[in-house]
XYZ file of C-alpha atoms in Angstrom:
687
model
C 129.155 99.519 131.664
C 132.650 97.987 131.565
C 132.560 94.345 130.530
C 134.983 91.573 131.454
C 134.375 88.065 130.224
C 134.965 85.449 132.895
C 136.034 82.008 131.803
C 134.625 78.618 132.751
C 131.211 79.904 133.645
C 129.591 76.896 132.030
C 126.228 76.478 130.416
C 122.801 77.125 131.860
C 121.583 74.724 134.529
C 119.598 71.740 133.289
C 118.590 70.232 136.639
C 115.065 70.946 137.837
C 113.276 70.726 141.146
C 109.880 71.732 142.487
C 109.518 75.455 143.139
C 112.108 76.308 140.455
C 111.139 79.224 138.232
C 111.181 78.703 134.456
C 110.413 80.854 131.426
C 108.717 79.659 128.254
C 107.060 81.090 125.158
C 103.484 80.799 124.005
C 101.931 82.512 120.987
C 104.907 84.857 120.779
C 104.679 85.918 124.429
C 107.184 85.278 127.254
C 105.619 83.687 130.328
C 107.005 82.672 133.716
C 106.041 79.541 135.565
C 106.924 77.520 138.644
C 107.574 73.781 138.608
C 105.017 71.940 140.717
C 106.030 68.359 140.038
C 107.451 65.979 137.461
C 105.098 63.581 135.714
C 107.122 61.632 133.220
C 107.754 62.689 130.540
C 106.548 66.230 131.330
C 106.656 68.793 134.126
C 103.522 70.263 135.640
C 103.869 74.041 135.597
C 101.846 76.811 137.210
C 102.176 79.932 135.074
C 101.889 83.583 136.032
C 98.316 83.646 134.773
C 97.338 81.094 137.403
C 96.931 78.272 134.896
C 98.406 74.771 135.288
C 99.834 73.042 132.217
C 102.184 70.212 131.271
C 105.392 71.087 129.403
C 108.237 68.960 128.101
C 111.732 69.972 129.186
C 112.590 71.376 125.764
C 109.763 73.912 126.076
C 111.151 75.927 128.996
C 114.297 77.532 130.379
C 115.286 77.486 134.045
C 115.977 80.768 135.801
C 119.065 80.042 137.959
C 119.463 80.766 141.672
C 115.811 81.517 142.155
C 112.989 79.622 143.747
C 109.698 81.073 144.775
C 109.469 82.151 148.389
C 108.035 79.421 150.593
C 105.466 81.782 152.075
C 103.611 81.828 148.743
C 101.162 79.075 149.478
C 98.197 79.530 147.186
C 98.299 79.359 143.395
C 97.057 82.935 143.120
C 99.880 84.144 145.398
C 102.428 82.250 143.349
C 101.003 83.586 140.075
C 101.092 87.135 141.450
C 104.740 86.743 142.506
C 105.636 85.394 139.061
C 103.880 88.334 137.397
C 105.799 90.808 139.571
C 109.109 89.149 138.677
C 108.172 89.154 134.985
C 107.236 92.849 135.017
C 110.429 93.838 136.837
C 112.582 91.815 134.436
C 110.820 93.290 131.396
C 111.433 96.796 132.697
C 115.109 96.090 133.397
C 115.557 94.470 129.967
C 114.707 97.777 128.304
C 117.853 99.321 129.823
C 120.250 96.609 128.643
C 122.670 97.649 125.882
C 123.209 94.482 123.870
C 125.598 96.265 121.534
C 128.195 96.344 124.336
C 128.002 92.586 124.799
C 128.082 92.002 121.032
C 131.215 94.141 120.607
C 133.054 91.914 123.114
C 132.042 88.562 121.643
C 131.443 89.177 117.925
C 134.793 87.692 116.868
C 134.660 84.586 119.086
C 132.755 82.422 116.621
C 131.056 80.312 119.299
C 127.728 79.848 121.038
C 127.053 81.477 124.413
C 124.633 80.439 127.098
C 122.275 82.873 128.774
C 124.309 82.530 131.997
C 127.627 83.315 130.303
C 126.317 86.523 128.778
C 124.626 87.517 132.040
C 127.911 87.042 133.906
C 129.681 89.102 131.245
C 127.268 92.010 131.380
C 126.267 92.133 135.056
C 129.244 90.414 136.711
C 127.004 87.772 138.252
C 124.198 85.466 137.192
C 121.378 86.459 139.524
C 117.826 85.463 138.691
C 116.652 89.012 137.917
C 119.681 89.774 135.744
C 119.489 86.415 133.987
C 115.801 86.817 133.191
C 116.034 90.444 132.067
C 118.953 89.648 129.752
C 117.056 86.654 128.397
C 114.124 88.878 127.524
C 116.485 91.328 125.830
C 118.266 88.584 123.869
C 115.081 86.860 122.757
C 113.557 90.155 121.616
C 116.746 91.231 119.863
C 116.610 91.467 116.063
C 120.101 92.814 115.450
C 123.035 91.548 117.470
C 122.423 87.913 118.416
C 120.924 84.915 116.691
C 119.125 82.454 118.919
C 120.030 78.789 118.552
C 117.712 76.841 120.876
C 119.003 77.649 124.418
C 122.154 79.395 123.163
C 122.990 82.662 121.428
C 125.437 83.463 118.627
C 126.827 86.905 117.840
C 126.006 88.019 114.310
C 128.721 89.252 111.949
C 129.505 92.941 111.525
C 128.081 92.884 107.997
C 124.835 91.256 109.113
C 124.421 93.702 111.991
C 124.834 96.659 109.633
C 122.245 95.229 107.257
C 119.794 94.603 110.095
C 120.319 98.092 111.496
C 119.475 99.576 108.111
C 116.447 97.321 107.738
C 115.124 98.296 111.170
C 115.749 101.977 110.487
C 113.862 101.645 107.215
C 111.019 99.864 108.967
C 110.831 102.573 111.624
C 110.720 105.251 108.929
C 108.004 103.320 107.144
C 105.934 103.015 110.318
C 106.312 106.744 110.913
C 105.161 107.442 107.362
C 102.270 105.039 107.792
C 101.143 106.954 110.847
C 101.322 110.191 108.848
C 99.142 108.533 106.215
C 96.625 107.399 108.824
C 96.470 110.926 110.260
C 95.827 112.480 106.826
C 93.337 109.733 106.016
C 91.337 110.570 109.135
C 91.421 114.260 108.212
C 90.022 113.490 104.754
C 87.285 111.323 106.238
C 86.366 114.311 108.423
C 85.959 116.506 105.342
C 89.422 117.943 104.794
C 90.638 118.330 101.208
C 94.278 117.785 102.190
C 96.163 115.891 99.479
C 98.271 112.820 100.149
C 101.856 113.946 99.384
C 104.159 111.939 97.146
C 105.986 110.298 100.065
C 102.683 108.763 101.239
C 101.474 107.583 97.825
C 102.856 104.096 98.447
C 100.132 103.586 101.088
C 97.481 104.898 98.707
C 98.651 102.516 95.997
C 98.753 99.462 98.236
C 95.203 100.186 99.420
C 94.120 100.631 95.798
C 95.749 97.337 94.828
C 93.877 95.502 97.561
C 90.599 97.304 96.876
C 90.563 96.302 93.198
C 92.146 92.870 93.794
C 95.064 93.723 91.511
C 96.796 90.678 89.966
C 100.253 92.151 90.663
C 99.641 92.309 94.442
C 101.940 89.631 95.887
C 101.436 87.965 99.272
C 103.800 90.203 101.312
C 102.165 93.350 99.909
C 98.697 91.881 100.420
C 99.577 91.192 104.062
C 100.860 94.750 104.465
C 97.689 96.122 102.882
C 95.485 94.047 105.197
C 97.387 95.380 108.223
C 96.768 98.916 106.991
C 93.067 98.154 106.511
C 92.855 96.819 110.073
C 94.624 99.908 111.423
C 92.317 102.300 109.554
C 89.196 100.404 110.591
C 90.400 100.488 114.192
C 90.861 104.256 114.014
C 87.424 104.669 112.447
C 85.851 102.127 114.819
C 84.504 100.547 111.641
C 83.193 96.992 111.663
C 84.591 95.064 108.713
C 81.856 93.542 106.577
C 82.418 91.698 103.333
C 85.767 90.713 101.870
C 88.923 92.599 102.784
C 88.979 93.936 99.197
C 85.508 95.411 99.657
C 86.514 96.940 102.995
C 89.589 98.536 101.394
C 87.361 99.924 98.636
C 84.968 101.383 101.215
C 87.872 103.023 103.043
C 89.056 104.703 99.840
C 85.516 105.925 99.235
C 85.242 107.269 102.783
C 88.394 109.357 102.342
C 87.076 110.514 98.937
C 90.000 109.042 97.034
C 87.667 106.746 95.098
C 84.695 108.582 93.616
C 81.717 107.445 91.508
C 83.862 108.335 88.468
C 86.794 106.113 89.445
C 87.699 103.462 86.882
C 88.961 100.489 88.920
C 90.676 98.989 85.882
C 93.435 101.604 86.038
C 94.751 100.731 89.533
C 94.165 97.072 88.713
C 96.604 97.100 85.781
C 98.612 100.273 86.496
C 99.170 101.783 83.039
C 101.404 104.831 82.905
C 99.033 107.810 82.912
C 101.002 110.972 83.509
C 104.468 111.835 82.248
C 107.644 112.602 84.170
C 108.948 116.148 84.444
C 111.828 115.201 82.136
C 109.419 113.859 79.506
C 107.225 116.958 79.703
C 110.262 119.211 79.289
C 111.356 117.173 76.267
C 107.894 117.591 74.745
C 107.963 121.353 75.290
C 111.357 121.533 73.590
C 110.033 119.969 70.377
C 110.101 122.650 67.685
C 107.900 122.204 64.624
C 109.939 123.187 61.555
C 107.697 123.797 58.524
C 110.727 124.313 56.260
C 112.111 120.796 56.710
C 111.760 119.691 53.084
C 107.986 119.973 53.044
C 105.891 121.060 50.073
C 103.607 123.880 51.126
C 100.039 122.754 50.467
C 98.402 125.028 53.003
C 96.018 126.246 50.310
C 94.311 122.846 50.042
C 90.798 122.635 51.453
C 91.634 120.110 54.180
C 89.082 118.959 56.738
C 89.085 116.641 59.752
C 86.245 114.337 60.779
C 86.321 112.956 64.318
C 84.229 112.566 67.440
C 83.266 115.884 68.996
C 85.505 115.163 72.001
C 88.601 114.177 70.002
C 91.693 116.303 70.619
C 94.426 114.133 69.070
C 93.536 114.564 65.410
C 96.128 112.798 63.285
C 94.414 112.593 59.881
C 92.821 115.097 57.502
C 91.333 114.707 54.025
C 91.024 116.892 50.934
C 89.490 116.488 47.496
C 90.069 118.783 44.531
C 88.334 118.633 41.164
C 90.398 118.260 37.977
C 89.389 118.144 34.340
C 89.467 114.326 34.425
C 88.030 113.757 37.874
C 89.476 114.507 41.296
C 92.627 114.371 43.383
C 92.050 112.884 46.827
C 94.502 113.722 49.594
C 94.861 111.858 52.892
C 97.156 113.770 55.228
C 98.713 112.103 58.284
C 100.346 114.142 61.036
C 104.143 113.970 60.761
C 105.092 112.658 64.188
C 108.257 110.801 63.208
C 110.160 113.993 62.315
C 109.695 115.371 65.836
C 109.615 112.318 68.088
C 113.062 111.010 67.252
C 113.996 107.339 67.426
C 115.235 106.222 70.856
C 114.598 109.650 72.371
C 113.062 109.910 75.832
C 109.650 110.475 74.220
C 110.081 107.597 71.789
C 111.044 105.164 74.559
C 107.992 106.154 76.585
C 105.752 105.796 73.530
C 107.158 102.298 72.968
C 106.331 101.347 76.570
C 102.767 102.601 76.193
C 102.386 101.159 72.664
C 99.125 103.002 72.115
C 96.846 105.650 73.505
C 94.152 104.109 75.687
C 90.615 105.382 75.253
C 88.513 104.866 78.367
C 84.989 106.258 78.666
C 86.029 108.618 81.476
C 89.449 109.686 80.157
C 92.064 109.287 77.445
C 95.570 108.120 78.333
C 97.750 109.490 75.563
C 100.814 107.761 74.145
C 102.566 111.144 73.888
C 102.333 114.193 76.178
C 99.259 116.364 75.625
C 101.346 119.306 74.411
C 102.213 117.174 71.374
C 99.307 114.777 70.903
C 96.566 117.341 71.479
C 98.324 120.503 70.324
C 101.446 120.867 68.194
C 101.133 117.551 66.341
C 97.337 117.541 66.250
C 95.765 118.732 62.987
C 93.860 121.601 64.540
C 91.620 123.904 62.577
C 93.293 127.039 61.183
C 96.878 126.024 62.020
C 99.671 124.921 59.702
C 100.933 121.430 60.427
C 103.561 119.106 58.883
C 102.056 115.928 57.454
C 102.772 112.913 55.296
C 100.362 113.246 52.364
C 99.070 110.386 50.208
C 97.439 111.448 46.957
C 95.092 109.462 44.734
C 93.665 110.092 41.282
C 89.895 109.608 41.343
C 88.058 109.080 38.070
C 84.504 110.137 37.324
C 83.289 106.781 38.632
C 84.968 107.620 41.975
C 87.549 104.845 41.678
C 90.788 105.852 43.469
C 94.266 105.088 42.105
C 97.430 105.781 44.071
C 99.407 108.764 42.770
C 102.184 109.733 45.186
C 103.251 110.146 48.794
C 105.230 113.132 50.082
C 105.852 115.325 53.141
C 103.863 118.550 53.058
C 102.429 121.417 55.061
C 98.656 121.749 55.316
C 96.191 123.916 57.181
C 92.873 122.408 58.235
C 90.101 124.693 57.046
C 87.221 123.028 58.884
C 86.741 120.531 61.670
C 83.649 118.315 61.485
C 82.141 115.902 63.945
C 80.626 112.637 62.758
C 77.160 113.913 63.643
C 77.670 117.037 61.528
C 78.831 114.969 58.562
C 75.802 112.665 58.862
C 73.495 115.654 58.458
C 75.516 117.222 55.637
C 75.525 113.969 53.671
C 71.745 114.156 53.581
C 71.862 117.634 51.994
C 72.995 119.044 48.674
C 75.971 117.708 46.732
C 79.214 118.788 48.405
C 82.811 117.712 49.024
C 81.682 115.411 51.830
C 79.411 113.571 49.427
C 82.322 113.296 46.990
C 84.433 111.727 49.734
C 81.587 109.393 50.635
C 81.296 108.235 47.025
C 85.051 107.544 46.881
C 84.803 105.543 50.101
C 81.835 103.554 48.808
C 83.618 102.859 45.515
C 86.714 101.631 47.362
C 84.625 99.431 49.656
C 82.954 97.860 46.625
C 86.362 97.193 45.079
C 87.536 95.502 48.283
C 84.463 93.300 48.399
C 85.054 92.296 44.778
C 88.546 91.204 45.866
C 87.058 88.944 48.536
C 86.717 91.331 51.462
C 83.587 91.383 53.575
C 81.939 93.310 56.367
C 81.425 91.911 59.859
C 78.646 93.484 61.885
C 78.714 94.028 65.629
C 76.344 96.032 67.753
C 78.163 98.545 69.915
C 77.592 101.507 72.200
C 79.335 104.752 72.981
C 79.799 105.329 76.719
C 79.954 108.683 78.464
C 80.517 109.194 82.178
C 79.473 112.418 83.888
C 81.498 114.115 86.616
C 79.041 112.602 89.106
C 79.636 109.116 87.710
C 76.371 108.739 85.810
C 76.824 106.380 82.867
C 74.993 107.146 79.621
C 74.924 104.931 76.540
C 74.193 105.710 72.918
C 74.138 103.330 69.979
C 77.358 103.379 67.973
C 77.251 102.367 64.327
C 80.773 101.960 62.957
C 79.209 101.484 59.531
C 77.272 104.751 59.555
C 77.919 106.903 56.448
C 80.244 109.338 58.266
C 82.261 106.705 60.131
C 82.249 104.414 57.115
C 83.586 107.243 54.947
C 86.615 107.853 57.172
C 87.119 104.154 57.809
C 87.341 103.350 54.101
C 89.664 106.264 53.332
C 92.029 105.141 56.100
C 91.980 101.554 54.778
C 92.751 102.941 51.318
C 95.709 104.943 52.656
C 97.124 102.103 54.730
C 96.899 99.786 51.723
C 98.622 102.356 49.499
C 101.467 102.807 52.003
C 101.857 99.020 52.276
C 102.029 98.688 48.476
C 104.521 101.564 48.286
C 106.714 99.777 50.815
C 106.505 96.468 48.953
C 107.375 98.153 45.650
C 110.446 99.890 47.089
C 111.632 97.102 49.395
C 110.830 98.951 52.628
C 110.296 96.819 55.720
C 107.137 97.812 57.594
C 105.022 96.297 60.327
C 102.385 94.646 58.141
C 99.072 93.234 59.299
C 97.318 90.245 57.789
C 94.570 87.747 58.411
C 93.985 84.249 57.102
C 90.701 83.336 55.428
C 87.829 82.512 57.813
C 87.513 78.969 59.113
C 84.840 76.688 57.707
C 82.926 75.780 60.840
C 79.970 73.472 60.361
C 78.430 74.566 63.645
C 78.134 78.127 62.341
C 77.864 77.733 58.577
C 75.236 74.978 58.333
C 72.754 76.356 60.861
C 70.185 78.753 59.417
C 70.028 81.940 61.444
C 67.864 84.985 61.455
C 69.585 88.291 60.919
C 70.787 89.753 64.179
C 73.244 89.202 67.030
C 73.389 85.397 66.684
C 74.273 85.604 63.008
C 76.792 88.396 63.622
C 78.465 86.334 66.347
C 78.576 83.247 64.131
C 80.332 85.232 61.417
C 82.804 86.777 63.870
C 83.606 83.403 65.416
C 84.824 82.167 62.021
C 87.430 84.914 61.761
C 91.082 84.087 62.319
C 93.270 86.242 64.534
C 95.104 89.012 62.736
C 98.859 88.595 62.358
C 101.692 91.121 62.553
C 104.999 90.692 60.755
C 107.650 92.625 58.825
C 106.734 90.860 55.586
C 103.478 91.560 53.717
C 100.626 89.058 53.869
C 97.013 88.949 52.662
C 94.256 90.355 54.858
C 91.135 88.257 54.287
C 88.527 90.490 55.925
C 89.773 93.581 54.087
C 90.300 91.710 50.819
C 93.812 93.118 50.363
C 97.158 91.530 49.500
C 99.140 93.960 51.666
C 98.124 96.138 54.578
C 99.975 98.207 57.196
C 98.583 100.636 59.744
C 100.194 104.055 59.363
C 97.391 106.598 59.729
C 97.505 107.086 63.515
C 101.115 107.889 64.516
C 99.947 110.082 67.406
C 97.967 107.204 68.881
C 99.752 103.967 67.914
C 103.468 103.222 68.194
C 103.514 100.767 65.285
C 102.049 103.500 63.065
C 104.846 105.810 64.218
C 107.452 103.176 63.326
C 105.912 102.719 59.884
C 105.873 106.464 59.297
C 109.525 106.631 60.327
C 110.334 103.962 57.726
C 108.524 105.767 54.899
C 109.956 109.199 55.724
C 113.437 107.709 55.991
C 113.091 106.327 52.479
C 111.630 109.550 51.032
C 114.335 111.764 52.552
C 117.401 109.526 52.652
C 116.718 106.810 50.115
C 116.510 104.056 52.748
C 114.216 103.175 55.657
C 115.219 104.210 59.171
C 115.307 100.662 60.599
C 116.741 97.430 59.290
C 114.493 94.380 59.282
C 116.223 93.021 62.385
C 115.792 96.292 64.270
C 112.122 96.421 63.320
C 111.598 92.844 64.496
C 113.244 93.678 67.831
C 110.952 96.674 68.312
C 107.944 94.579 67.356
C 108.840 91.979 69.973
C 109.546 94.576 72.681
C 106.184 96.293 72.213
C 104.075 93.138 71.898
C 103.259 92.727 75.602
C 102.674 96.466 76.017
C 100.137 96.407 73.178
C 98.328 93.437 74.726
C 98.171 95.149 78.116
C 96.794 98.359 76.590
C 94.119 96.409 74.716
C 93.196 94.541 77.909
C 92.803 97.829 79.781
C 90.634 99.255 77.022
C 88.339 96.192 76.930
C 88.158 95.891 80.706
C 87.356 99.585 81.111
C 84.478 99.279 78.700
C 83.130 96.233 80.543
C 83.493 98.002 83.890
C 81.400 100.985 82.806
C 78.795 98.769 81.153
C 78.377 96.916 84.445
C 78.224 100.246 86.266
C 75.421 101.182 83.882
C 73.560 98.031 84.921
C 74.078 98.921 88.595
C 72.477 102.313 87.989
C 69.792 100.818 85.747
C 68.689 98.463 88.539
C 67.314 101.492 90.372
C 64.669 101.583 87.623
C 64.279 97.922 86.716
C 66.055 94.612 87.157
C 64.756 93.187 83.857
C 66.798 93.061 80.659
C 66.394 91.240 77.362
C 69.072 89.205 75.618
C 69.685 87.110 72.505
C 71.178 83.618 72.541
C 74.305 83.761 70.372
C 75.796 80.371 71.252
C 74.062 77.266 72.624
C 76.669 74.501 72.269
C 78.242 75.169 75.671
C 77.295 73.880 79.118
C 75.827 77.327 79.731
C 74.520 79.310 76.742
C 76.172 82.562 75.717
C 73.837 85.517 75.352
C 74.280 89.088 74.168
C 72.547 91.565 76.452
C 70.455 94.226 74.783
C 71.228 97.891 75.516
C 74.852 97.170 76.425
C 75.593 94.580 73.670
C 77.854 92.622 76.016
C 78.211 88.807 75.853
C 77.642 86.831 79.043
C 77.274 83.182 80.034
C 74.040 82.321 81.832
C 72.769 79.209 83.597
C 69.441 77.963 82.295
C 67.331 74.932 83.149
C 66.282 74.353 79.565
C 67.711 74.169 76.083
C 67.499 77.299 73.990
C 67.812 77.981 70.284
C 70.231 80.275 68.513
C 68.739 83.705 68.085
C 66.121 83.076 70.792
C 65.113 86.141 72.789
C 65.204 85.842 76.581
C 63.822 87.990 79.366
C 66.307 88.028 82.228
C 66.425 89.307 85.784
C 69.596 90.912 87.104
C 70.133 89.044 90.375
C 73.342 90.815 91.306
C 75.976 93.044 89.772
C 79.242 94.404 91.150
C 81.229 96.237 88.497
C 84.284 96.493 90.746
C 84.947 92.759 90.517
C 83.241 91.993 87.181
C 80.381 90.146 88.878
C 77.087 89.753 87.017
C 74.438 87.176 87.953
C 71.406 86.702 85.745
C 68.409 84.384 85.760
C 65.622 83.806 83.273
C 62.179 85.218 83.967
C 59.627 82.506 83.143
């Protein structure tokens, strides 16, 4: 259409008379009405739905040169005529090309009335043309900005931005429909996989389903719209909260299974690795000639859980004429995961491997953490070896630390070691005696042991949760625990002696708390909790400090470089000194890395704790099929609601009671309700 702007058209008419047709908006809809009469200060209007209402003049817009035919006598006839006009105008508005009008007026920098733009586009300002253009202008999201009864052409830049935004929105809606189609297929039994370009819809549903803290209001709104759309397609009545409905939808399409850990979508840790990171891991070449001493003839063993794949420490003990030489061998990760490499940066972001009952999220790709850097049986591996002289009384004394090559001769599980320690005298019993001797020495220095009941959690493929008691102080676990403390202390002392900055750990002496120290307690959970509550938080710094619980003047974790980033940094410092005469990082650089990884470490620890709690609550859900009764011990009674430790799962929980209870008192409780997804547990006492 060829456009010619006519001058002096004037603004829209503002005089009103009975039988004039007006348009107005209500709840986002355009409606037509006819003026019946004026009742100051409002006009009585009959709308196209046959309803009479009073509107102020600023609520409606007059359609020029049009009054309703006088032969329309009844309200229903008038409403029908208005509806016909509305429908015809809506249909015509769909054919209007607003871009043509915008191109003619975009540089004028002024406001235009509806009548002016109608005259420009159609050549006249008839009622039908005026109304259809008004509908087009009011529905427009690109070319014109509405300013009350007038319209302003948007700038070229703004129009381009809006065009892109609308195109993006249209693409997103098309993708959403693809997601809905695949979702319905999965609900019907298909095993079709959601492709990468549709994962954003999966994630937003997950976020809503688990009530993720990072889900902001716009995303929450978008997720709710998707839930409504899916429920509409399924003809599913929504019951419960919108989070619960989203969870049910993900179960229906078999995305969430009984083995799903809701903590992972709630906090979104990095789980897999990028293609670039995996390629970098595959390109790592283990060089056993890189200044290592070949000690592959040593009788090295590993002791871990049966399911452990990332084995980063091995031990050896050899008899001498004066006693023994103890070797603690730590996988050399620092020589192959180079500082500031793509793998190192990812490890820093993860801070630690995360051990969940249903899966392990490794800090490094599996090809390294579970294979080429793991101390696997029968394979030569580069390590950082710490050696100790052990006298006939089994007292260890630090000897030296050096890079070496070892070959693990035998892999043991903790259960196997427990049985072997009960048998004839062997190397394992030697190691146990060294560990016991070292523990005694620590206690003589002021260290002490803090007890805590714990469980090991396993989750079957079908989602069945099984618990088994876990004793961290069992002979086998205690053996390895003490040898690792010994090694970490030796590395810390070595660093102090040679002026090497490490990430040290320390802990102030326990607080003297009258509420816990002056109340006699029976042995058990209440006493254990009282002792733990006196402990101060551990500290991390690049200068050494005493560790009260361990009874040591200097301590630094360095025995798990596959699993913990701080251990990797410490190993890098020691190897730098051994090979080049100086540590890899300056103190300032180490402090920067410590600060950068702090939040990542906290998040990983939160995920680990929350995952454990989730599966313990899932265990209670499954247990309720057998019984809703559970016993507990009061471990704190100075709060408004006492804190109890639940038997079987050894989890603390606040409970409302109608009576006072004593510390250490045993309670019989009823599980009133439990929902592991949202950490809900309601208990009441059985009297």
